[in-house]
Tab-separated table of C-alpha atoms and ligand atoms in Angstrom:
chain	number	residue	atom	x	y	z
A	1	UNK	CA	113.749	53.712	-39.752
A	2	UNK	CA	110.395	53.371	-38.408
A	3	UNK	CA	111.593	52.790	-34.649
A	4	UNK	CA	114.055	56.001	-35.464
A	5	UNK	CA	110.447	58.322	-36.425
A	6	UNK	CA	108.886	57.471	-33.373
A	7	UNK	CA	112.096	57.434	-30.997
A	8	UNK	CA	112.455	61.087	-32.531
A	9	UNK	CA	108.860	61.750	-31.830
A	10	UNK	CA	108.617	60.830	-28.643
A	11	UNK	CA	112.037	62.732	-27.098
A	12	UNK	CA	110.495	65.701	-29.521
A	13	UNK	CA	106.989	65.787	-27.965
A	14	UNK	CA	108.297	65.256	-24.197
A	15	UNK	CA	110.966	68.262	-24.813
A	16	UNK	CA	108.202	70.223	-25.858
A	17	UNK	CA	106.260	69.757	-22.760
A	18	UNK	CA	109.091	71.010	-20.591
A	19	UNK	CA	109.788	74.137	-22.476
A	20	UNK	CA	109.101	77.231	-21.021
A	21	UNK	CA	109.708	80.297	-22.794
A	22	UNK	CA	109.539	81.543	-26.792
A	23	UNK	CA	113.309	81.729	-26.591
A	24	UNK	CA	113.664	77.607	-25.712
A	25	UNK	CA	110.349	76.943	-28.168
A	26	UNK	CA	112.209	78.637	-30.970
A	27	UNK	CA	114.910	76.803	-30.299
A	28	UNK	CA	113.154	73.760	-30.223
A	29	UNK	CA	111.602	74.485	-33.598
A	30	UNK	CA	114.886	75.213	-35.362
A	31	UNK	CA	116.278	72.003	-33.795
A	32	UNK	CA	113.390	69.626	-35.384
A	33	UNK	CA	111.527	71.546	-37.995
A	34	UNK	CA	114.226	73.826	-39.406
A	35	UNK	CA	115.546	74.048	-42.613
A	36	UNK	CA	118.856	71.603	-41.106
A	37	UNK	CA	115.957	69.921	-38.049
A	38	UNK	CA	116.255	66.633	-37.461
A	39	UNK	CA	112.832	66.098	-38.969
A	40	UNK	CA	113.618	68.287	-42.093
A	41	UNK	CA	116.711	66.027	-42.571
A	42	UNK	CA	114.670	62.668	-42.317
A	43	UNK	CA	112.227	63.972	-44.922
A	44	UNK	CA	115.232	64.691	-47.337
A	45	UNK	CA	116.997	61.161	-46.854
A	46	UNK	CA	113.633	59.950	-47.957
A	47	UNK	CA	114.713	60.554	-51.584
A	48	UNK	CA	117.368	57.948	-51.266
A	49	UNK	CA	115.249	54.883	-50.425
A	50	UNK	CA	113.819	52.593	-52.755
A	51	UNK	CA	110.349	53.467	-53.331
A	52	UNK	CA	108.283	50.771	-51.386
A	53	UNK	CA	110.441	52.136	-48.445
A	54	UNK	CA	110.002	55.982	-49.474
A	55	UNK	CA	106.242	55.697	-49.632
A	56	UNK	CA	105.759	54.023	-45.769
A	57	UNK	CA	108.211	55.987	-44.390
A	58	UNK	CA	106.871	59.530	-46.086
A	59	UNK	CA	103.944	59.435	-44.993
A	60	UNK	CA	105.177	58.603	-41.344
A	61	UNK	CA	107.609	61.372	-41.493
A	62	UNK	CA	105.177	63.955	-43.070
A	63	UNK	CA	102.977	62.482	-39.932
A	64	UNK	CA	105.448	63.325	-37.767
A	65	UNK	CA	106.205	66.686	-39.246
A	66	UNK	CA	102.376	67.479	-38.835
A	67	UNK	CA	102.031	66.523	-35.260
A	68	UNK	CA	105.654	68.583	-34.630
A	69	UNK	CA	104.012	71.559	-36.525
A	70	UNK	CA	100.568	71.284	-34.600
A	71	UNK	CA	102.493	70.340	-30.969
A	72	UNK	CA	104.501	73.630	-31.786
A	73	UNK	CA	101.524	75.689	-32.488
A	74	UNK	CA	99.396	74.665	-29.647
A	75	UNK	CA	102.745	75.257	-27.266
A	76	UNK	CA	103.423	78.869	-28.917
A	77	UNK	CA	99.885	79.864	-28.050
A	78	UNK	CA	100.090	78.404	-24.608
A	79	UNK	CA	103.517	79.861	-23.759
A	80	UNK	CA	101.812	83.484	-24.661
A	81	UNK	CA	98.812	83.077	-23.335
A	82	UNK	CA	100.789	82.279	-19.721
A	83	UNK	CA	102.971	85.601	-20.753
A	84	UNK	CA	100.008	87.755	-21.522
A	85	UNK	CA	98.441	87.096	-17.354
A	86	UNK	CA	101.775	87.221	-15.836
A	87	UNK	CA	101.965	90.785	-17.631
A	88	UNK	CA	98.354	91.838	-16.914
A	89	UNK	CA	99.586	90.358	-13.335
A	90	UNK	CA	102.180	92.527	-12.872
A	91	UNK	CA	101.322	95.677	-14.474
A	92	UNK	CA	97.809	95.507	-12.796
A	93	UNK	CA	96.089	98.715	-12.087
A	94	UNK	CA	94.252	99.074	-8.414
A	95	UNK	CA	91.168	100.729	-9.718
A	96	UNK	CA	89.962	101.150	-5.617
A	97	UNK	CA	92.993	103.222	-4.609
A	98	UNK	CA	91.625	106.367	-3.708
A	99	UNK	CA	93.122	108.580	-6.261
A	100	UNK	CA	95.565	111.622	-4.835
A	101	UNK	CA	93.188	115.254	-4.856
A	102	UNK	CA	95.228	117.831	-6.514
A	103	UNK	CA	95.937	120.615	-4.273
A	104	UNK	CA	93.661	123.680	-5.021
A	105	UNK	CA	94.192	127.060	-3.343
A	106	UNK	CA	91.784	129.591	-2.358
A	107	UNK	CA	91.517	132.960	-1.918
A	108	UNK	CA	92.966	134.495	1.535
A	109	UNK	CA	89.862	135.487	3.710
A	110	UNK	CA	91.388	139.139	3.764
A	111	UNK	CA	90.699	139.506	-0.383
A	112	UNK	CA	87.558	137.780	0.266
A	113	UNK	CA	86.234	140.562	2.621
A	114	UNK	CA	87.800	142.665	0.196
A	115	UNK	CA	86.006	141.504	-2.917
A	116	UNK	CA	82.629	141.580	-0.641
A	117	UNK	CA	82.861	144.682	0.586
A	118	UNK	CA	84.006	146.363	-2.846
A	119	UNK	CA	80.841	144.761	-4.395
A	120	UNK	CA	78.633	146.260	-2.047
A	121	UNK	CA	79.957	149.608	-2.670
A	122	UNK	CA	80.673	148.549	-6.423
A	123	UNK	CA	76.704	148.128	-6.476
A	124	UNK	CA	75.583	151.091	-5.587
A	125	UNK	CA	78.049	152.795	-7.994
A	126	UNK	CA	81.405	153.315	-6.167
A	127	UNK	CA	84.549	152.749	-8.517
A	128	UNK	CA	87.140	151.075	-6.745
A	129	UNK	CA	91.016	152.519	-7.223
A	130	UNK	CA	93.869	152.214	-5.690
A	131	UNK	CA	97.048	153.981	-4.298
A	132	UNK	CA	100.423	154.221	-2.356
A	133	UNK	CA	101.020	152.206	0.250
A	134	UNK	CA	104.519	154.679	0.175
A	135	UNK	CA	102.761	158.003	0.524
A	136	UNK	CA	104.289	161.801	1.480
A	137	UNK	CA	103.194	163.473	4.881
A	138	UNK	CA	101.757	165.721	2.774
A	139	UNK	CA	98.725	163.348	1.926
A	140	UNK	CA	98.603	161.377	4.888
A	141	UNK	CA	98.570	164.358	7.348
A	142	UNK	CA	98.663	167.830	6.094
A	143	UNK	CA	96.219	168.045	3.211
A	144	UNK	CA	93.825	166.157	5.970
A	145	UNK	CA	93.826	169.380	7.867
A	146	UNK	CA	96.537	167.477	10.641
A	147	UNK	CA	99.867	169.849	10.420
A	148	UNK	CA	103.095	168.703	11.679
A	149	UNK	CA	102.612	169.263	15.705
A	150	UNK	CA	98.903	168.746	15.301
A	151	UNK	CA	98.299	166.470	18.619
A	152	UNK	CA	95.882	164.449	16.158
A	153	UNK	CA	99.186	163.330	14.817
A	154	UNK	CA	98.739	160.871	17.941
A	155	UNK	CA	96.186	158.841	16.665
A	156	UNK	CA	98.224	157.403	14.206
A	157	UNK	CA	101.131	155.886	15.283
A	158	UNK	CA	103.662	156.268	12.185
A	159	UNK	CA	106.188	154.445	10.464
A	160	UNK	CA	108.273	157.158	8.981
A	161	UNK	CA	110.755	155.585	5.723
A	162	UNK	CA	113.301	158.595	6.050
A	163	UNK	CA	114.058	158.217	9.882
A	164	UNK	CA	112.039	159.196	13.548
A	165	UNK	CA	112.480	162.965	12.690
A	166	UNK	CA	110.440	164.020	9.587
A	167	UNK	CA	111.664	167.142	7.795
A	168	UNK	CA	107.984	168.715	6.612
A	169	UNK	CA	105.427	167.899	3.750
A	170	UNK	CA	107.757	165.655	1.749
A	171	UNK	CA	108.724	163.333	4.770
A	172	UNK	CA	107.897	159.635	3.360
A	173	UNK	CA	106.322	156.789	5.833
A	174	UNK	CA	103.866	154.303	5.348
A	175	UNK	CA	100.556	155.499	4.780
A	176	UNK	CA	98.889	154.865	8.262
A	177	UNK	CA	95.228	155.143	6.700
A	178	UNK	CA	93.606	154.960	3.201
A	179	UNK	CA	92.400	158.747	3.743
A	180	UNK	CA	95.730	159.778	1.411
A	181	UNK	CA	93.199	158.870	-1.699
A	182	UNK	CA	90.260	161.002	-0.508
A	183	UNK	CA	93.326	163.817	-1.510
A	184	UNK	CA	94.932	162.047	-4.235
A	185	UNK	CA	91.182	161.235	-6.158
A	186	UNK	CA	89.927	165.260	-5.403
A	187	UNK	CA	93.150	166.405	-6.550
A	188	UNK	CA	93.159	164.335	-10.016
A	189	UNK	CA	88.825	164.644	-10.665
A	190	UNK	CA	86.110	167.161	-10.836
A	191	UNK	CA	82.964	166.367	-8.838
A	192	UNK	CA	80.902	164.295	-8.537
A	193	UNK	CA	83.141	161.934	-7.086
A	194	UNK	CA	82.509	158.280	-5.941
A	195	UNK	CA	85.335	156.247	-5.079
A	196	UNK	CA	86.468	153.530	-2.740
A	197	UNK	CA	89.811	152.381	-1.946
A	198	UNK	CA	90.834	149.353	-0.807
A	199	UNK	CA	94.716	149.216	0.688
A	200	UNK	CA	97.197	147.868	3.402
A	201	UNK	CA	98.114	150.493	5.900
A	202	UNK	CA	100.440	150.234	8.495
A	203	UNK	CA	101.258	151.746	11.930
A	204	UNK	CA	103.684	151.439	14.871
A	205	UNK	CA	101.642	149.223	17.264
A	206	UNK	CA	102.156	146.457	19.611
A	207	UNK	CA	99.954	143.918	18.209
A	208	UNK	CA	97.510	142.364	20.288
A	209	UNK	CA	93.966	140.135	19.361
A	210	UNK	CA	92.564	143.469	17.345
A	211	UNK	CA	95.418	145.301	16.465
A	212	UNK	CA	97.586	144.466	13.897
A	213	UNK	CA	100.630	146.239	12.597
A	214	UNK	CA	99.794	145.879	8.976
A	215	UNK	CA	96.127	145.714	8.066
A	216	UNK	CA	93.307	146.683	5.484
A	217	UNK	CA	91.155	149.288	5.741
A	218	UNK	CA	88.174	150.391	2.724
A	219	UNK	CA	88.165	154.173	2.442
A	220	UNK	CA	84.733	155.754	0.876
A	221	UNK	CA	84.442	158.999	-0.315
A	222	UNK	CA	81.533	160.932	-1.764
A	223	UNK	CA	81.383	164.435	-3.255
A	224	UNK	CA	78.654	166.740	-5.462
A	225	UNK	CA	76.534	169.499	-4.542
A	226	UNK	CA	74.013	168.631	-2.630
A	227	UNK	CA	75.136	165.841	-0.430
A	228	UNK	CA	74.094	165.154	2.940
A	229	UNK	CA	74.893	163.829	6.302
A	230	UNK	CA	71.570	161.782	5.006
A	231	UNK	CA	73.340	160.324	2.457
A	232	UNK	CA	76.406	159.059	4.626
A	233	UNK	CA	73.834	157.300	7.083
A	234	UNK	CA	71.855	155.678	4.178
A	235	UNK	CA	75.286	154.301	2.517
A	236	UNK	CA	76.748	153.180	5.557
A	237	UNK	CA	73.582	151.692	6.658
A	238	UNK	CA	72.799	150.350	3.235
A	239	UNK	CA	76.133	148.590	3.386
A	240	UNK	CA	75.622	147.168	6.920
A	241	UNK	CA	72.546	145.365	6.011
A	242	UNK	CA	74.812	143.605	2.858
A	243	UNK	CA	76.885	142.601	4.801
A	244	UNK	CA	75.438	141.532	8.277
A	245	UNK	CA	71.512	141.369	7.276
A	246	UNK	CA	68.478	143.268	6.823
A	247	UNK	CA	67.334	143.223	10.361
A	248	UNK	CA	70.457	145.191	11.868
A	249	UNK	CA	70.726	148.532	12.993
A	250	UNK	CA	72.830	150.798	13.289
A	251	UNK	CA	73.762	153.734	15.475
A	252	UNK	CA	76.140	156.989	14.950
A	253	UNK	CA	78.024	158.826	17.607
A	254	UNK	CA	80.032	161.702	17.474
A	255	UNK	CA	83.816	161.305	17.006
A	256	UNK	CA	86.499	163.046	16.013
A	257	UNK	CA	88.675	163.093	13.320
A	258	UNK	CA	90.741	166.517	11.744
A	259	UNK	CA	89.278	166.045	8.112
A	260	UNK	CA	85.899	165.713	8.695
A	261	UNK	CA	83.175	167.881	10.295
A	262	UNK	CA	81.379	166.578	11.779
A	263	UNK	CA	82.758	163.468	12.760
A	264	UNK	CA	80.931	160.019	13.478
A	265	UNK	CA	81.839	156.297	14.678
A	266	UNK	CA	79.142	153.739	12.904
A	267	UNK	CA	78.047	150.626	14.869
A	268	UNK	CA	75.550	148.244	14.279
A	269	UNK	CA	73.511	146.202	16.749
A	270	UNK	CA	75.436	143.050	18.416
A	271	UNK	CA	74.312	140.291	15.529
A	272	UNK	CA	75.639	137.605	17.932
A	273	UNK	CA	73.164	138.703	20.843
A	274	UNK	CA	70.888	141.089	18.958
A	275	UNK	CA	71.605	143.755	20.993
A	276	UNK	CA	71.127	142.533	24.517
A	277	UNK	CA	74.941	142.752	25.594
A	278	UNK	CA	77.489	139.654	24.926
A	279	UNK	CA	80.966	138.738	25.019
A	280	UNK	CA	81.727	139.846	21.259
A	281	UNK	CA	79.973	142.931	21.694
A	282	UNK	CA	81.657	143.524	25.714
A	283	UNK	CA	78.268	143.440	26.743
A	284	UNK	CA	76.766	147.036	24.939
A	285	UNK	CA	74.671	145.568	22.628
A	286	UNK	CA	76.662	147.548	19.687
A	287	UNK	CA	79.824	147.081	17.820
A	288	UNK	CA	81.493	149.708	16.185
A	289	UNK	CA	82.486	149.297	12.608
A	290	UNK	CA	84.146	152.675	11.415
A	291	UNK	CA	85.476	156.055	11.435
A	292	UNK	CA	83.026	158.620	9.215
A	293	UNK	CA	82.102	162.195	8.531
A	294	UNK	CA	81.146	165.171	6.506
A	295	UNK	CA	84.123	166.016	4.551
A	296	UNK	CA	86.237	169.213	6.074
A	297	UNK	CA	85.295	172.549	4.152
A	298	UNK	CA	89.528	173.048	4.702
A	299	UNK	CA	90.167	169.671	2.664
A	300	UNK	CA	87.459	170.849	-0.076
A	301	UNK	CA	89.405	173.687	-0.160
A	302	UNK	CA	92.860	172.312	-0.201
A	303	UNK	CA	92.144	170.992	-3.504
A	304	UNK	CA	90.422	173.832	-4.691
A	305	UNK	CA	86.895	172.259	-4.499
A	306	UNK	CA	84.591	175.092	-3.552
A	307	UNK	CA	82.834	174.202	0.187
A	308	UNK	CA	79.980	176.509	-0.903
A	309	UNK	CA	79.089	174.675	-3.699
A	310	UNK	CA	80.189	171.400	-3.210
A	311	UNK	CA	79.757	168.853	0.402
A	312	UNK	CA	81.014	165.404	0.443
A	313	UNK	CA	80.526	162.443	2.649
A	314	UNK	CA	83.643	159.841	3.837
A	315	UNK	CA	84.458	157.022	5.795
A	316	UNK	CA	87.202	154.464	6.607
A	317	UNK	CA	87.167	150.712	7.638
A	318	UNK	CA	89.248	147.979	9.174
A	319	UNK	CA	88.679	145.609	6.526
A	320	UNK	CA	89.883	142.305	9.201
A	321	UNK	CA	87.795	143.543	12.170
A	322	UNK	CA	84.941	143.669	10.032
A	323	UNK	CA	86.172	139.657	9.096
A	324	UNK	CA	86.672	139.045	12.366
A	325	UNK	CA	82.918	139.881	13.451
A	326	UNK	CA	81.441	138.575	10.311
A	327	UNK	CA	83.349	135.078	10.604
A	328	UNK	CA	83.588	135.212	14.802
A	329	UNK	CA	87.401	135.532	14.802
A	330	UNK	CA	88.880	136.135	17.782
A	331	UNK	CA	92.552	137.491	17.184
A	332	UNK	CA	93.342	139.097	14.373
A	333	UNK	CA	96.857	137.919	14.210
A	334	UNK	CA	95.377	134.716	12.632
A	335	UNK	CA	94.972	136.568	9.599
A	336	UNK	CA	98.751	136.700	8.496
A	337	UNK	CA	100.369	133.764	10.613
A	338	UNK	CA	99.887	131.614	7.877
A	339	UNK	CA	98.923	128.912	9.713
A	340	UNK	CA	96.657	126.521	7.366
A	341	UNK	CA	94.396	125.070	9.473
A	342	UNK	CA	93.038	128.568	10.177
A	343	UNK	CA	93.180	129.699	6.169
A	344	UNK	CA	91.509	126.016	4.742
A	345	UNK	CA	88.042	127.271	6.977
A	346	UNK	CA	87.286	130.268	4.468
B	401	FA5	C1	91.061	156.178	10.428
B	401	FA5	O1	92.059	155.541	10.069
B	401	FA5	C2	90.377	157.166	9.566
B	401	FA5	N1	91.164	157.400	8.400
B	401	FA5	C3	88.978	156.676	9.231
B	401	FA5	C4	88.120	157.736	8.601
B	401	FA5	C5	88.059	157.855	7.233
B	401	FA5	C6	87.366	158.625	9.379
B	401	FA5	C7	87.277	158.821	6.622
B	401	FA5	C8	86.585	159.573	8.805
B	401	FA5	C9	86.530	159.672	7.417
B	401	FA5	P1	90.895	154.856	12.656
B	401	FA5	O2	92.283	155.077	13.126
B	401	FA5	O3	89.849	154.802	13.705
B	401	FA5	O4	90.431	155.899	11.587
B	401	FA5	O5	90.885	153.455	11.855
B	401	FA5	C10	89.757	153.042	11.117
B	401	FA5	C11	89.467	151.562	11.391
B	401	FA5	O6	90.649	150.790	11.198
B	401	FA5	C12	89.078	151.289	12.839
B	401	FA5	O7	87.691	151.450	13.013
B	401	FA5	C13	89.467	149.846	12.989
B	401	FA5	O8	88.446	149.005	12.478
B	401	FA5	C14	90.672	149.705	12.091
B	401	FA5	N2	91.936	149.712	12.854
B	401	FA5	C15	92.550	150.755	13.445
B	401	FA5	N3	93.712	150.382	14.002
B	401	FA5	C16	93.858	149.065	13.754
B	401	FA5	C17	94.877	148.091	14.042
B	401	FA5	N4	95.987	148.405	14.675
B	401	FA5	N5	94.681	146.813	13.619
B	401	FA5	C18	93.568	146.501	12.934
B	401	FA5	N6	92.580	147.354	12.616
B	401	FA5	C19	92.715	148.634	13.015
C-alpha cells in the first residue's frame, strides 16, 4: 500500500509538471484531490485497515495529500502568473507612438480681415450691421444718385436676378457694392449715424489676380451736423495706421463716384518699399486702398436728411485686396479655391 502512495505520487507530481493551463490543473485536481480523487479514495479505504496499518499508512496518505495540495497551489499561481505577462504581452500599450493631433479648423483669412478691420472701426465707435446681398436697383443705383442710363452704371458690372433687361427701381441683382446700406441705415435712423457694413458683393467680371467675381468690401458711413472732409481723412488715416503701422502715410486724390461730392481714392505709402517704387506697389511708391467721399447733398436728401443741416462722410473697401497687401498675396483667386495649403498659413 505503501509502494501504491508513492507510485501515485510520483505519476501525480510529474503530471503536474506538464500541465499547462487552469482548465488541465482543474482537471488534475478533481482527478487526485476531489471528493471521488484517487487520493480522496485512498484516505477513505484507510478506515478499513487494522489499526497498526491505518496509522502508517494515514499519515503517508495525509503526506501525500499535503504535498498534492501544496504542488497544486504553487502550480495554480505559476500557471497565472505566466497568464497575467502573456496578457500584459499582448494587450501592451506603445506609450512612444506619437499620438494622432485632432484636426482643428481656423478661421478663413477673409473673416479674419473682417474681424480686424471691424475692430478698428468698432474702436473708434462704428456699429457694425449688416444687409442684402439680394438688393433692388433702387438701393444699389438710384437712391445713390446713378439713374437707369446713368453711364456710371458702367462701373459696376451687374448681375441682374430677373434677366439682362431690368424693368426700373424694383429690378433685383446682386448688390455690386455695400453702398445699398449707406441708404438702407439713413432711411431706418436719425442722425448721428455711425455704421459699418461688412458684406459679399458681386459683379460680372472676368477674374484675374485682383479681381474676383464675388468679394468683400467694408462700407463706412458717417453723418451729424458738423462733419468734415477733416473727419474722413482722420478716420481713414486713423484706420491705416491700425492696420499697416504708425509710420505710414497716406495720400487722397480726387475720384469720382455719383453719391459722393467730392469724391476721393485713399492710398497709403508702399509698406513693402516705403515709398520708393516696387513691384507690389508697380513702382509709385503708393497703393490705393479705397473709394471715399463727402456724402451727396441728393442722397441726404433722398432720405429726407436735410443737406443744410446735416454732412456726412463715406467710404468703401475691398476687404481681400486689403488681405492681399497686408499678407503679400499675389492672386486673389487663392482666397476661395479652397486649396489648404494656402488656407493652413493664416
Ligand atoms: C465702390 O464699390 C464704391 N461703392 C466705394 C465707395 C463707397 C466710394 C463709399 C465712395 C463712398 P469700387 O468699385 O472702386 O467702389 O470698389 C471699391 C473697392 O473694392 C476697390 O477699391 C477694390 O479694392 C475693391 N474691388 C473692386 N472690384 C473688385 C473685384 N472685382 N475684385 C476684388 N476687389 C474689387
Amino acid at each position: 500500500m505503501l509502494a501504491e502512495l508513492d507510485s501515485l505520487k510520483a505519476t501525480a507530481l510529474a503530471e503536474l509538471g506538464r500541465l499547462q493551463d487552469a482548465k488541465a490543473l482543474e482537471d488534475w485536481r478533481i482527478r487526485y484531490l476531489g471528493r471521488k480523487g484517487t487520493v480522496t479514495q485512498a484516505l477513505r479505504g484507510l478506515s478499513a485497515l487494522p489499526l497498526e496499518e491505518r496509522r502508517a499508512l494515514g499519515v503517508a496518505a495525509n503526506a501525500l495529500k499535503a504535498l498534492l495540495e501544496e504542488g497544486y497551489a504553487q502550480r495554480l499561481q505559476a500557471l497565472r502568473k505566466a497568464e497575467l505577462s502573456a496578457r500584459l504581452r499582448r494587450e501592451a500599450l506603445d506609450l512612444t507612438l506619437p499620438g494622432r493631433p485632432p484636426a482643428l479648423g481656423r478661421l478663413h483669412p477673409t473673416t479674419q480681415m473682417l474681424r480686424q478691420i471691424c475692430g478698428v472701426f468698432a474702436s473708434m465707435g462704428f456699429q457694425v450691421v449688416e444687409g442684402p446681398e439680394v438688393e433692388w436697383d433702387y438701393y444699389n443705383f438710384e437712391a445713390l444718385n446713378i439713374p437707369a442710363d446713368h453711364p456710371a452704371r458702367d462701373m459696376w458690372d451687374t448681375l441682374w436676378i430677373d434677366g439682362a433687361d431690368p424693368q426700373g427701381q424694383r429690378a433685383r441683382l446682386l448688390r455690386t457694392h455695400t453702398s445699398p446700406m449707406q441708404i438702407r441705415v439713413m432711411e431706418q435712423t436719425r442722425p448721428p449715424v455711425r455704421v459699418v457694413v461688412p458684406g459679399k458683393v458681386y459683379r460680372y467680371e472676368a477674374t484675374d489676380a485682383t479681381h474676383e467675381s464675388m468679394f468683400h468690401q467694408v462700407e463706412g458711413l458717417a453723418v451729424d451736423e458738423g462733419i468734415t472732409f477733416a473727419d474722413l481723412k482722420g478716420t481713414l488715416y486713423e484706420f491705416a495706421k491700425a492696420l499697416f503701422g504708425v509710420e505710414r502715410k497716406v495720400r487722397f486724390r480726387c475720384d469720382y463716384f455719383p453719391f459722393v461730392e467730392p469724391g476721393v481714392e485713399m492710398a497709403i505709402d508702399c509698406f513693402a518699399c516705403a515709398g520708393k517704387g516696387c513691384r507690389l506697389c508697380s513702382g509709385t511708391g503708393w497703393i490705393e486702398i479705397m473709394g471715399a467721399g463727402m456724402v451727396h447733398p441728393e442722397v441726404l436728401r433722398r432720405v429726407s436728411y436735410d443737406p443744410e443741416r446735416y454732412t456726412g462722410f463715406a467710404f468703401g473697401l475691398g476687404l481681400e485686396r486689403i488681405a492681399m497687401l497686408k499678407w503679400g498675396i499675389d492672386d486673389i483667386r487663392l482666397f476661395y479655391a479652397n486649396d489648404l495649403r494656402f488656407l493652413r498659413q493664416f
